[in-house]
XYZ file of C-alpha atoms in Angstrom:
251
model
C -38.008 2.039 0.435
C -37.258 1.286 -3.209
C -34.871 2.994 -5.610
C -32.392 2.139 -8.373
C -29.807 3.478 -5.919
C -29.923 0.146 -4.090
C -28.245 -1.475 -7.088
C -25.066 0.382 -6.082
C -24.436 -1.615 -2.930
C -21.155 -2.886 -1.510
C -19.474 -5.263 -3.962
C -18.469 -8.402 -2.069
C -15.128 -9.872 -3.119
C -12.227 -11.883 -1.722
C -9.720 -9.465 -3.267
C -7.961 -7.139 -0.831
C -7.837 -4.323 -3.423
C -10.858 -3.985 -5.700
C -12.876 -1.320 -7.468
C -16.316 -0.626 -6.068
C -16.890 1.192 -9.349
C -14.698 3.144 -11.769
C -14.362 6.028 -9.338
C -14.185 4.347 -5.936
C -11.584 1.995 -4.459
C -12.414 -0.690 -1.894
C -9.589 -2.017 0.304
C -9.993 -4.771 2.907
C -7.794 -4.283 5.986
C -6.879 -7.384 7.942
C -5.046 -5.947 10.915
C -1.452 -6.528 9.772
C -1.184 -4.970 6.303
C -1.647 -1.196 6.455
C -2.167 1.000 3.425
C -1.106 4.582 2.794
C -3.753 6.811 1.208
C -3.868 10.423 0.079
C -5.076 12.571 2.953
C -8.803 13.256 2.939
C -9.754 10.588 0.390
C -11.686 8.266 2.722
C -15.381 8.448 1.798
C -16.638 5.543 3.949
C -15.438 2.601 6.017
C -16.777 -0.442 7.848
C -15.340 -2.118 10.924
C -12.602 -0.971 13.296
C -10.444 1.207 11.072
C -8.146 4.015 12.215
C -6.547 6.836 10.239
C -3.258 8.453 11.277
C -1.117 11.077 9.588
C 1.963 9.458 8.057
C 5.334 10.639 9.335
C 7.734 12.105 6.771
C 11.462 11.506 7.173
C 13.922 14.385 6.981
C 14.964 13.348 3.482
C 11.331 13.197 2.326
C 10.561 16.592 3.863
C 13.691 18.084 2.308
C 12.873 16.706 -1.125
C 9.303 18.005 -0.843
C 10.530 21.482 0.104
C 13.033 21.628 -2.751
C 10.963 20.080 -5.534
C 7.279 20.425 -4.645
C 6.964 16.695 -5.350
C 5.745 14.340 -2.637
C 2.724 12.794 -1.030
C 0.507 13.940 1.836
C -0.443 10.548 3.212
C -2.512 9.006 5.974
C -2.037 5.482 7.297
C -5.161 3.316 7.259
C -5.015 0.341 9.622
C -7.249 -1.939 11.619
C -9.831 -4.572 10.817
C -12.457 -3.686 8.251
C -13.060 -2.161 4.841
C -12.184 1.348 3.662
C -13.538 3.120 0.592
C -11.362 5.764 -1.100
C -12.152 8.297 -3.839
C -10.981 11.711 -4.980
C -13.139 14.138 -6.957
C -14.681 11.335 -9.043
C -11.353 10.578 -10.750
C -11.105 7.223 -12.530
C -9.110 4.755 -10.404
C -6.750 2.021 -11.580
C -4.929 -0.567 -9.459
C -1.368 -1.382 -10.565
C 0.848 -4.209 -9.293
C 4.362 -2.930 -8.677
C 7.190 -5.454 -8.775
C 10.907 -5.407 -9.570
C 10.184 -3.268 -12.653
C 9.253 -0.210 -10.574
C 6.854 2.635 -11.351
C 7.591 6.299 -12.052
C 4.587 8.558 -11.474
C 3.572 12.135 -10.789
C 2.488 12.251 -7.127
C -0.696 14.114 -8.133
C -2.021 10.888 -9.632
C -1.466 8.619 -6.603
C -4.518 7.700 -4.517
C -3.153 4.915 -2.293
C -0.421 2.291 -1.984
C 0.620 -0.645 0.133
C 2.628 0.575 3.120
C 5.495 -1.788 2.295
C 6.321 0.026 -0.958
C 9.190 2.514 -1.011
C 8.768 5.909 -2.669
C 11.319 8.644 -3.251
C 11.622 11.794 -5.337
C 13.825 11.650 -8.414
C 14.953 14.458 -10.684
C 14.167 14.396 -14.387
C 16.464 16.881 -16.111
C 15.602 19.105 -19.036
C 17.251 18.294 -22.337
C 17.669 21.996 -23.071
C 18.720 23.101 -19.597
C 16.037 25.789 -19.475
C 15.174 27.081 -16.031
C 11.719 25.843 -15.041
C 11.569 23.075 -17.635
C 12.800 20.317 -15.340
C 10.474 17.905 -13.583
C 10.429 15.822 -10.449
C 8.632 12.504 -10.210
C 8.029 9.806 -7.626
C 9.844 6.520 -8.058
C 7.898 3.668 -6.400
C 9.689 0.361 -5.843
C 9.142 -2.872 -3.963
C 6.318 -5.376 -4.168
C 2.731 -4.272 -3.687
C -0.142 -2.344 -5.196
C -0.656 1.299 -6.096
C -3.969 2.971 -6.955
C -3.609 5.674 -9.611
C -6.132 8.341 -10.634
C -6.803 9.689 -14.127
C -9.144 12.263 -15.624
C -11.242 9.895 -17.716
C -10.417 6.463 -19.113
C -6.670 6.233 -19.867
C -4.616 4.627 -22.592
C -1.938 2.041 -21.763
C 0.801 1.978 -24.388
C 3.292 -0.866 -24.594
C 6.892 0.130 -25.289
C 9.216 -2.387 -26.930
C 12.798 -2.145 -28.233
C 11.499 -1.886 -31.804
C 8.538 0.405 -31.022
C 9.089 3.545 -28.959
C 6.218 5.748 -27.837
C 5.810 9.537 -27.761
C 3.445 11.146 -25.223
C 2.385 14.694 -24.487
C 4.324 15.840 -21.422
C 1.125 17.143 -19.797
C -0.903 13.966 -20.393
C 1.527 11.295 -19.209
C 0.580 9.777 -15.836
C 3.130 7.036 -15.176
C 5.639 4.751 -16.848
C 7.896 1.772 -16.158
C 10.957 2.970 -14.276
C 13.312 1.007 -16.518
C 12.359 2.920 -19.674
C 14.738 5.447 -21.199
C 13.038 8.834 -21.409
C 13.909 11.746 -23.680
C 12.187 15.086 -24.009
C 11.631 16.495 -27.469
C 9.646 19.274 -29.086
C 10.355 18.506 -32.756
C 11.815 21.936 -33.186
C 15.320 23.350 -33.295
C 16.799 24.771 -30.110
C 16.339 28.407 -31.143
C 12.586 27.822 -31.276
C 12.324 25.943 -28.011
C 10.915 28.993 -26.209
C 7.587 28.695 -27.998
C 5.121 25.877 -28.504
C 5.675 23.899 -31.675
C 4.600 25.938 -34.679
C 0.967 27.010 -34.493
C -0.357 23.548 -33.574
C -0.833 24.179 -29.860
C 1.427 21.218 -29.123
C 4.482 21.575 -26.908
C 6.871 19.162 -25.254
C 6.699 15.409 -25.750
C 8.340 12.530 -23.949
C 9.839 9.754 -26.002
C 9.958 6.363 -24.238
C 12.369 3.652 -25.341
C 13.092 0.159 -24.040
C 10.661 -2.420 -22.652
C 7.694 -1.469 -20.492
C 4.573 0.687 -20.577
C 3.449 4.311 -20.537
C 0.075 5.374 -19.131
C -1.633 8.428 -20.680
C -4.842 10.153 -19.616
C -7.297 11.935 -21.972
C -6.486 15.298 -20.449
C -3.516 17.634 -20.384
C -4.256 18.792 -16.855
C -3.513 17.371 -13.445
C -6.524 16.225 -11.399
C -8.780 19.129 -10.331
C -7.090 19.648 -6.954
C -3.936 20.734 -8.821
C -5.253 21.687 -12.222
C -2.943 24.588 -12.935
C -1.541 25.143 -16.397
C 1.657 26.607 -14.989
C 3.385 29.946 -14.765
C 6.216 31.841 -16.385
C 8.227 30.247 -19.161
C 6.987 26.749 -18.392
C 3.421 27.772 -19.232
C 4.443 29.191 -22.596
C 5.482 25.860 -23.994
C 3.021 23.523 -22.306
C 4.898 22.034 -19.417
C 2.138 21.790 -16.834
C 2.273 22.756 -13.193
C 5.921 22.010 -12.449
C 7.601 21.774 -15.837
C 7.881 19.124 -18.501
C 8.798 15.573 -17.905
C 12.208 15.543 -19.453
C 15.298 13.758 -20.673
C 16.547 11.185 -18.197
C 15.732 10.145 -14.679
C 18.305 11.580 -12.350
C 19.569 10.501 -8.967
C 17.128 10.111 -6.132
C 17.128 12.793 -3.492
C 18.675 11.573 -0.283
């Protein structure tokens, strides 16, 4: 049998985490280093690999119930190779170190099991009900695979160059950055999107680090909801705008 399809065979590499292509992640399991992946994202595997639902602690379950933010994970372990993908989203592998990563859980495909993740509150600058946001704070040393709708833009933030991003397009940022929500409008006009431009809330990032933006103002298709109520009126996405400052972690 002959076909151009046979050009898309398994990419051999010594790297534990690698991209099979832009939309598929390949992870080599060696028996002692498990990974945590979004439930239902395994598309193929080779070898002796097992998949178990990941237990959620009481604090994680409580934070999920209160905020809607969290991860439905499965533990992948064994000896072999697992291939992960989700609705043909573009996949990007990020090394997490002491800097930390703040991300919307909807964009997480997989992570090393040794990383710690917890829900943090991001409070609204204007104190408007529904305009707050909850994010995942990922810390430790390891790798995280993120998903974006299309090829993203990585923006460097420095002390002399801050970056503004649409609140519905931002995917992740360095945890150490200072974050402020703004709409470039006075408070009496905060209930509507800015002028007649169709633009709403922005996040302003200051400090040293990076901000990752996707070419879409929607979450991935499995959660692509514009929002409801007041939050929808001024472009805050499914669960409200990313906002002023990162709050305390839920415990």
